Amino acid sequence: MDSDNKYDLMVVGAGVLGTFHAYEALRRGKRVLLVDKNSQPVGATVRNFGQVVPSGMDTAWQRLGRDSLDIYKSIQAEFDLSVRHEGSIYLASDAEEVALIEELHAINRRDGYQSQLWTRQQCQSRYPLLADAYCRAGLFFPDEVSVDPRKMVLRLHDYLREQFGLTLAMSTCVRRLDRSSSDRVTAHCTDGRTFQCEKAIVCSGVEFGLLFPELFQSDEIETVKLQMVMLAAQSPGALPGNVLTGQSIRRYESFAACPSYRGIKEREDPDSLWRKWGVHILFKQEVDGHIILGDSHEYAPASRADELSFDLQMPINRFFVSQAQQIMGLANWTIERAWAGMYCQSKHPSGIFQRTLDDDIHVATAIGGKGMTGSAGFAKQHLKEIYGD
């Protein structure tokens, strides 16, 4: 075995979760190989809004998300990952949503996470396109950031190669991981190559099913399909930061800790299109002026993921636009691009699927919609557990 094929750690899956695991190992001085079956990431890492919003997470994940914010900002100070520090706003449209943001603001104070209650006038001052009839108040999180999801992970790869000497093996499909006679982990690839490492971490998202199909199809994992659209370019800076609206307030885990939440959810119409398609309206404007709008959620057990059609459902996209038009007075509502994203999420209370196989093969996947926000902080914690520091 050539010594060039031996590593301290191999990470399978070069999306955001796997790449931040590689980052944490490299910071420890480990020799790291990052492997992906595609020529570049094509899954959930690049098919999302690029919003880094710990404000929407439950208490445990919010701590990890806040660590992620620090990591993003630290790297951005050295290397342009496309991080923009413009905060996040939740726009409340009625009395119930106002009660929820007020209650979450109190929880944030208790937990030491900075948030600001804004009046309707403050919201309209920052977002002049905001419809007068929609907004009653807002909750602003000044520490939160956004990234360009189609650029961030590629730039992170470049940073890790240049700064730490990461070995990146794209278009490399691992078909089996096992223990070798030398008590190392051996990765067998479909092209006949093998790699050896002391430890391996599998973070391969929906493609986890290719490597460990029996684990992937467990009842604990479900597959989620999201739709989102990109609107025509508007005036740059029209919608700064991450813009989340009333249905986000009614959906996100952080608000479930609010005293009013259960009663509000019980009064919702279970047959509404909001519930049927799992829709909440988010806006995120890119540097070039284009606006990402969405999103929806359709679910299937991982063992029956093919039940989620590859078709884009145009009624969902039209619903996005019709509802968003009641919130923002954009100049152009033309849909220039539409796509679906697929991710896996775990039903385990921890919010992620984890297993350790043969002592030194670790699985961490099915992070759900928390990837862009939670991956950096989770990887930092996970590597501490693995290396015992």
Short mmCIF file of C-alpha atoms in Angstrom, two decimals:
data_model
loop_
_atom_site.label_atom_id
_atom_site.label_comp_id
_atom_site.label_asym_id
_atom_site.label_seq_id
_atom_site.Cartn_x
_atom_site.Cartn_y
_atom_site.Cartn_z
CA MET A 1 0.00 0.00 0.00
CA ASP A 2 1.44 3.38 -1.07
CA SER A 3 1.86 5.72 1.92
CA ASP A 4 0.17 8.41 -0.16
CA ASN A 5 -3.07 6.45 0.25
CA LYS A 6 -2.92 6.43 4.05
CA TYR A 7 -4.67 9.09 6.13
CA ASP A 8 -5.53 9.87 9.72
CA LEU A 9 -9.15 10.51 8.76
CA MET A 10 -11.28 9.95 5.71
CA VAL A 11 -14.60 11.76 5.38
CA VAL A 12 -17.12 10.37 2.90
CA GLY A 13 -19.36 13.13 1.57
CA ALA A 14 -18.04 16.56 0.57
CA GLY A 15 -21.18 18.53 1.35
CA VAL A 16 -21.35 21.04 4.17
CA LEU A 17 -21.51 18.46 6.99
CA GLY A 18 -18.60 16.37 5.72
CA THR A 19 -16.47 19.37 4.82
CA PHE A 20 -16.76 20.91 8.27
CA HIS A 21 -15.74 17.56 9.77
CA ALA A 22 -12.67 17.73 7.54
CA TYR A 23 -12.04 21.31 8.71
CA GLU A 24 -12.11 20.35 12.39
CA ALA A 25 -9.77 17.40 11.83
CA LEU A 26 -7.34 19.52 9.82
CA ARG A 27 -7.25 22.08 12.63
CA ARG A 28 -6.09 19.23 14.88
CA GLY A 29 -3.18 18.55 12.53
CA LYS A 30 -4.68 15.40 11.04
CA ARG A 31 -3.99 14.23 7.52
CA VAL A 32 -7.46 14.24 5.94
CA LEU A 33 -8.97 12.78 2.77
CA LEU A 34 -12.37 14.13 1.74
CA VAL A 35 -14.18 11.89 -0.78
CA ASP A 36 -17.31 12.39 -2.86
CA LYS A 37 -18.82 10.35 -5.68
CA ASN A 38 -19.69 13.47 -7.69
CA SER A 39 -17.37 15.96 -9.35
CA GLN A 40 -18.72 18.59 -6.95
CA PRO A 41 -21.48 18.68 -4.32
CA VAL A 42 -24.91 18.49 -5.96
CA GLY A 43 -27.20 17.65 -3.03
CA ALA A 44 -28.90 19.60 -0.26
CA THR A 45 -25.73 21.66 0.42
CA VAL A 46 -26.18 23.60 -2.83
CA ARG A 47 -30.00 23.41 -3.07
CA ASN A 48 -30.99 25.59 -0.13
CA PHE A 49 -31.38 29.24 0.81
CA GLY A 50 -27.97 29.69 2.36
CA GLN A 51 -29.51 31.05 5.53
CA VAL A 52 -27.49 30.51 8.73
CA VAL A 53 -30.25 30.98 11.31
CA PRO A 54 -29.71 29.50 14.79
CA SER A 55 -32.75 31.55 15.80
CA GLY A 56 -35.03 28.88 14.32
CA MET A 57 -33.51 25.92 16.17
CA ASP A 58 -34.31 24.24 19.46
CA THR A 59 -32.07 24.97 22.45
CA ALA A 60 -29.50 22.22 21.86
CA TRP A 61 -29.07 22.92 18.17
CA GLN A 62 -29.12 26.66 18.67
CA ARG A 63 -25.93 26.32 20.73
CA LEU A 64 -24.33 24.43 17.85
CA GLY A 65 -25.66 26.99 15.37
CA ARG A 66 -24.13 29.81 17.37
CA ASP A 67 -20.79 27.97 17.23
CA SER A 68 -21.33 27.73 13.47
CA LEU A 69 -21.75 31.50 13.23
CA ASP A 70 -18.40 32.00 14.94
CA ILE A 71 -16.72 29.50 12.60
CA TYR A 72 -18.18 31.07 9.45
CA LYS A 73 -17.11 34.53 10.54
CA SER A 74 -13.64 33.35 11.53
CA ILE A 75 -12.98 31.73 8.16
CA GLN A 76 -14.54 34.65 6.27
CA ALA A 77 -12.02 36.97 7.95
CA GLU A 78 -9.26 34.97 6.19
CA PHE A 79 -10.93 33.72 3.02
CA ASP A 80 -14.07 34.79 1.15
CA LEU A 81 -16.69 32.07 1.64
CA SER A 82 -19.50 34.43 0.44
CA VAL A 83 -20.59 35.10 4.06
CA ARG A 84 -22.72 38.24 4.46
CA HIS A 85 -23.41 39.51 7.96
CA GLU A 86 -26.82 41.19 7.62
CA GLY A 87 -28.94 39.47 10.27
CA SER A 88 -32.31 37.72 10.12
CA ILE A 89 -35.83 39.09 10.54
CA TYR A 90 -39.05 37.21 11.42
CA LEU A 91 -42.10 39.19 10.28
CA ALA A 92 -45.26 38.67 12.36
CA SER A 93 -48.52 39.11 10.45
CA ASP A 94 -51.14 38.79 13.21
CA ALA A 95 -51.64 38.89 16.96
CA GLU A 96 -50.74 35.21 17.45
CA GLU A 97 -47.41 35.61 15.67
CA VAL A 98 -46.69 38.82 17.59
CA ALA A 99 -47.23 36.89 20.83
CA LEU A 100 -44.81 34.19 19.67
CA ILE A 101 -42.01 36.59 18.76
CA GLU A 102 -42.43 38.42 22.06
CA GLU A 103 -42.20 35.12 23.94
CA LEU A 104 -39.18 33.96 21.95
CA HIS A 105 -37.50 37.32 22.60
CA ALA A 106 -37.85 36.64 26.33
CA ILE A 107 -36.40 33.13 25.88
CA ASN A 108 -33.50 34.60 23.90
CA ARG A 109 -32.73 37.00 26.74
CA ARG A 110 -32.68 34.09 29.18
CA ASP A 111 -30.35 32.10 26.90
CA GLY A 112 -28.05 35.01 26.11
CA TYR A 113 -28.83 35.12 22.38
CA GLN A 114 -29.24 38.64 21.07
CA SER A 115 -32.56 39.53 19.46
CA GLN A 116 -34.46 42.78 19.00
CA LEU A 117 -38.21 43.36 18.91
CA TRP A 118 -39.00 45.74 16.07
CA THR A 119 -42.12 47.78 15.50
CA ARG A 120 -43.93 47.75 12.17
CA GLN A 121 -42.28 51.07 11.37
CA GLN A 122 -38.79 49.71 12.05
CA CYS A 123 -39.50 46.72 9.78
CA GLN A 124 -40.77 48.96 7.00
CA SER A 125 -37.77 51.26 7.35
CA ARG A 126 -35.37 48.36 6.68
CA TYR A 127 -37.66 46.71 4.10
CA PRO A 128 -39.41 49.49 2.12
CA LEU A 129 -41.02 46.86 -0.16
CA LEU A 130 -42.86 45.31 2.80
CA ALA A 131 -46.64 45.40 2.34
CA ASP A 132 -48.37 47.71 4.82
CA ALA A 133 -51.18 45.23 5.45
CA TYR A 134 -48.91 42.29 6.28
CA CYS A 135 -46.47 43.24 9.01
CA ARG A 136 -47.49 43.84 12.64
CA ALA A 137 -44.01 43.56 14.21
CA GLY A 138 -40.68 41.80 13.75
CA LEU A 139 -37.98 39.93 15.65
CA PHE A 140 -34.47 40.74 14.41
CA PHE A 141 -31.33 38.65 15.04
CA PRO A 142 -28.31 40.88 14.32
CA ASP A 143 -25.63 38.18 14.64
CA GLU A 144 -26.92 35.87 11.90
CA VAL A 145 -25.44 35.54 8.41
CA SER A 146 -26.16 34.22 4.96
CA VAL A 147 -24.04 32.57 2.28
CA ASP A 148 -24.34 31.77 -1.39
CA PRO A 149 -25.13 28.02 -1.21
CA ARG A 150 -23.81 27.32 -4.71
CA LYS A 151 -20.44 28.88 -3.93
CA MET A 152 -19.80 28.46 -0.21
CA VAL A 153 -18.80 24.80 -0.01
CA LEU A 154 -16.59 25.02 -3.11
CA ARG A 155 -14.77 27.99 -1.63
CA LEU A 156 -14.46 26.12 1.66
CA HIS A 157 -12.77 23.26 -0.22
CA ASP A 158 -10.33 25.75 -1.73
CA TYR A 159 -9.59 27.24 1.68
CA LEU A 160 -8.91 23.84 3.24
CA ARG A 161 -6.59 22.84 0.40
CA GLU A 162 -4.67 26.09 0.50
CA GLN A 163 -4.53 26.58 4.26
CA PHE A 164 -4.27 23.02 5.57
CA GLY A 165 -3.32 20.74 2.68
CA LEU A 166 -6.63 18.87 2.45
CA THR A 167 -6.64 15.98 -0.03
CA LEU A 168 -9.87 16.09 -2.02
CA ALA A 169 -10.93 13.07 -4.07
CA MET A 170 -14.01 13.99 -6.09
CA SER A 171 -15.67 11.62 -8.58
CA THR A 172 -14.62 8.84 -6.20
CA CYS A 173 -17.33 6.43 -5.10
CA VAL A 174 -16.68 4.38 -1.96
CA ARG A 175 -18.50 1.06 -2.20
CA ARG A 176 -17.32 -0.50 1.09
CA LEU A 177 -15.60 0.38 4.32
CA ASP A 178 -14.07 -2.34 6.47
CA ARG A 179 -11.32 -3.16 8.91
CA SER A 180 -8.03 -4.24 7.34
CA SER A 181 -5.53 -6.67 8.82
CA SER A 182 -3.43 -3.74 10.00
CA ASP A 183 -6.29 -2.58 12.21
CA ARG A 184 -6.92 0.37 9.93
CA VAL A 185 -10.08 1.22 8.03
CA THR A 186 -9.91 0.43 4.33
CA ALA A 187 -12.09 2.18 1.78
CA HIS A 188 -12.77 0.19 -1.39
CA CYS A 189 -13.77 2.36 -4.34
CA THR A 190 -15.70 1.40 -7.45
CA ASP A 191 -12.71 2.25 -9.68
CA GLY A 192 -10.55 -0.35 -7.90
CA ARG A 193 -8.57 2.08 -5.75
CA THR A 194 -8.28 1.62 -2.00
CA PHE A 195 -7.46 4.09 0.76
CA GLN A 196 -6.48 3.41 4.36
CA CYS A 197 -7.18 5.58 7.35
CA GLU A 198 -7.21 5.38 11.12
CA LYS A 199 -10.79 6.62 11.28
CA ALA A 200 -13.61 7.24 8.80
CA ILE A 201 -16.67 9.46 9.09
CA VAL A 202 -19.61 9.01 6.70
CA CYS A 203 -21.60 12.21 6.03
CA SER A 204 -23.06 11.38 2.64
CA GLY A 205 -26.65 12.60 2.95
CA VAL A 206 -29.22 10.84 0.80
CA GLU A 207 -26.39 8.87 -0.84
CA PHE A 208 -25.74 7.24 2.54
CA GLY A 209 -28.08 4.58 1.16
CA LEU A 210 -25.44 3.49 -1.37
CA LEU A 211 -22.89 2.59 1.30
CA PHE A 212 -25.05 1.27 4.15
CA PRO A 213 -28.48 0.52 2.63
CA GLU A 214 -29.68 -1.49 5.63
CA LEU A 215 -29.05 1.45 7.96
CA PHE A 216 -30.42 4.01 5.54
CA GLN A 217 -33.72 2.19 5.29
CA SER A 218 -34.28 2.12 9.05
CA ASP A 219 -37.50 3.61 10.38
CA GLU A 220 -35.50 6.40 11.97
CA ILE A 221 -34.70 8.15 8.67
CA GLU A 222 -37.12 9.92 6.37
CA THR A 223 -36.53 11.67 3.08
CA VAL A 224 -37.73 15.22 2.50
CA LYS A 225 -38.29 16.97 -0.83
CA LEU A 226 -38.29 20.77 -0.96
CA GLN A 227 -39.17 23.11 -3.78
CA MET A 228 -37.94 26.64 -4.22
CA VAL A 229 -37.70 29.18 -7.02
CA MET A 230 -35.40 31.99 -8.06
CA LEU A 231 -37.07 35.23 -9.08
CA ALA A 232 -35.72 37.74 -11.58
CA ALA A 233 -33.03 40.12 -10.35
CA GLN A 234 -34.28 43.11 -8.37
CA SER A 235 -32.43 46.18 -7.15
CA PRO A 236 -29.44 44.94 -5.11
CA GLY A 237 -29.97 45.37 -1.39
CA ALA A 238 -33.75 45.41 -1.63
CA LEU A 239 -34.05 42.53 0.87
CA PRO A 240 -30.98 42.50 3.11
CA GLY A 241 -30.29 39.45 5.26
CA ASN A 242 -32.57 36.48 5.86
CA VAL A 243 -36.27 37.30 5.66
CA LEU A 244 -38.61 34.84 7.36
CA THR A 245 -42.35 35.36 7.70
CA GLY A 246 -45.40 34.37 9.72
CA GLN A 247 -45.56 30.74 8.68
CA SER A 248 -41.88 30.36 9.66
CA ILE A 249 -42.83 31.61 13.12
CA ARG A 250 -45.56 28.98 13.21
CA ARG A 251 -43.21 26.23 11.98
CA TYR A 252 -39.72 26.59 13.41
CA GLU A 253 -38.59 24.55 16.42
CA SER A 254 -37.45 27.51 18.51
CA PHE A 255 -41.00 28.84 18.71
CA ALA A 256 -42.27 25.49 20.02
CA ALA A 257 -40.75 26.48 23.38
CA CYS A 258 -43.06 29.50 23.58
CA PRO A 259 -46.03 29.27 26.01
CA SER A 260 -48.57 30.19 23.29
CA TYR A 261 -47.28 27.78 20.67
CA ARG A 262 -49.33 24.65 21.40
CA GLY A 263 -52.65 26.46 21.49
CA ILE A 264 -51.87 28.29 18.26
CA LYS A 265 -50.93 25.08 16.45
CA GLU A 266 -54.09 23.36 17.65
CA ARG A 267 -56.21 26.07 16.04
CA GLU A 268 -54.59 25.76 12.62
CA ASP A 269 -56.57 24.30 9.72
CA PRO A 270 -55.12 20.81 9.09
CA ASP A 271 -56.46 20.87 5.52
CA SER A 272 -54.87 24.14 4.47
CA LEU A 273 -52.40 24.29 1.59
CA TRP A 274 -49.81 25.54 4.09
CA ARG A 275 -50.06 22.26 5.99
CA LYS A 276 -50.61 20.01 2.95
CA TRP A 277 -47.38 21.15 1.30
CA GLY A 278 -45.44 22.15 4.42
CA VAL A 279 -44.96 25.67 3.07
CA HIS A 280 -43.48 28.67 4.81
CA ILE A 281 -42.38 31.77 2.93
CA LEU A 282 -38.71 32.74 3.01
CA PHE A 283 -36.89 35.40 1.00
CA LYS A 284 -33.14 35.55 0.41
CA GLN A 285 -31.61 38.01 -2.05
CA GLU A 286 -28.29 37.11 -3.64
CA VAL A 287 -25.51 39.57 -4.40
CA ASP A 288 -26.55 39.74 -8.06
CA GLY A 289 -30.09 40.79 -7.09
CA HIS A 290 -31.88 37.49 -7.73
CA ILE A 291 -34.25 36.41 -4.97
CA ILE A 292 -34.66 32.84 -3.74
CA LEU A 293 -38.26 32.21 -2.66
CA GLY A 294 -39.83 29.13 -1.08
CA ASP A 295 -40.13 26.59 0.34
CA SER A 296 -42.22 23.42 0.68
CA HIS A 297 -41.80 20.03 2.40
CA GLU A 298 -42.98 16.61 1.25
CA TYR A 299 -42.06 13.50 3.25
CA ALA A 300 -41.53 9.78 2.70
CA PRO A 301 -39.77 7.03 4.68
CA ALA A 302 -36.20 6.57 3.47
CA SER A 303 -37.10 3.02 2.44
CA ARG A 304 -39.72 4.48 0.06
CA ALA A 305 -37.96 7.63 -1.04
CA ASP A 306 -38.95 6.98 -4.65
CA GLU A 307 -42.50 7.96 -3.68
CA LEU A 308 -41.33 11.57 -3.83
CA SER A 309 -41.78 12.41 -7.49
CA PHE A 310 -38.92 13.99 -9.42
CA ASP A 311 -41.49 16.37 -10.94
CA LEU A 312 -41.71 19.98 -9.80
CA GLN A 313 -45.27 20.67 -8.73
CA MET A 314 -46.17 23.96 -10.36
CA PRO A 315 -49.16 24.59 -8.03
CA ILE A 316 -46.65 24.80 -5.19
CA ASN A 317 -44.52 27.35 -7.04
CA ARG A 318 -47.61 29.41 -7.88
CA PHE A 319 -48.64 29.26 -4.22
CA PHE A 320 -45.22 30.62 -3.22
CA VAL A 321 -45.66 33.61 -5.51
CA SER A 322 -49.31 34.31 -4.62
CA GLN A 323 -48.51 34.36 -0.90
CA ALA A 324 -45.25 36.28 -1.27
CA GLN A 325 -47.06 38.97 -3.25
CA GLN A 326 -49.10 39.69 -0.12
CA ILE A 327 -45.88 40.25 1.83
CA MET A 328 -43.48 42.14 -0.46
CA GLY A 329 -44.08 44.55 -3.34
CA LEU A 330 -41.32 43.29 -5.61
CA ALA A 331 -40.94 44.88 -9.03
CA ASN A 332 -40.66 41.58 -10.91
CA TRP A 333 -42.22 38.22 -9.98
CA THR A 334 -40.89 36.30 -12.97
CA ILE A 335 -39.62 32.84 -12.01
CA GLU A 336 -36.29 32.37 -13.78
CA ARG A 337 -35.36 29.04 -12.21
CA ALA A 338 -37.04 26.35 -10.12
CA TRP A 339 -35.62 23.25 -8.48
CA ALA A 340 -36.17 20.61 -5.84
CA GLY A 341 -33.82 19.71 -3.04
CA MET A 342 -33.70 16.35 -1.29
CA TYR A 343 -32.39 15.72 2.18
CA CYS A 344 -32.73 13.10 4.89
CA GLN A 345 -33.67 13.78 8.46
CA SER A 346 -33.62 11.67 11.57
CA LYS A 347 -36.62 11.14 13.83
CA HIS A 348 -34.26 10.58 16.76
CA PRO A 349 -34.55 13.23 19.50
CA SER A 350 -30.95 14.24 18.84
CA GLY A 351 -31.95 15.48 15.38
CA ILE A 352 -29.24 13.55 13.52
CA PHE A 353 -28.55 9.91 12.63
CA GLN A 354 -25.35 8.64 14.31
CA ARG A 355 -23.78 5.20 14.50
CA THR A 356 -20.30 3.84 15.27
CA LEU A 357 -19.30 0.68 13.35
CA ASP A 358 -16.17 -1.34 14.08
CA ASP A 359 -15.00 1.29 16.58
CA ASP A 360 -13.47 3.67 14.04
CA ILE A 361 -16.16 3.98 11.35
CA HIS A 362 -18.52 6.76 12.39
CA VAL A 363 -21.77 7.70 10.66
CA ALA A 364 -23.24 11.20 11.02
CA THR A 365 -25.96 12.00 8.52
CA ALA A 366 -29.66 12.85 8.13
CA ILE A 367 -29.15 16.27 9.70
CA GLY A 368 -32.36 17.48 8.06
CA GLY A 369 -32.77 21.14 7.18
CA LYS A 370 -30.17 22.14 9.77
CA GLY A 371 -27.16 21.53 7.55
CA MET A 372 -26.11 25.03 6.57
CA THR A 373 -26.69 26.37 10.08
CA GLY A 374 -25.71 23.46 12.29
CA SER A 375 -22.98 21.52 10.48
CA ALA A 376 -19.98 23.56 11.55
CA GLY A 377 -20.93 23.54 15.23
CA PHE A 378 -21.95 19.89 15.19
CA ALA A 379 -18.69 18.82 13.50
CA LYS A 380 -16.70 20.69 16.16
CA GLN A 381 -18.57 18.81 18.91
CA HIS A 382 -18.43 15.47 17.10
CA LEU A 383 -14.66 15.59 16.56
CA LYS A 384 -14.16 16.37 20.26
CA GLU A 385 -16.12 13.21 21.08
CA ILE A 386 -14.23 11.09 18.55
CA TYR A 387 -10.75 12.26 19.55
CA GLY A 388 -11.54 12.64 23.24
CA ASP A 389 -10.41 16.24 23.66
#
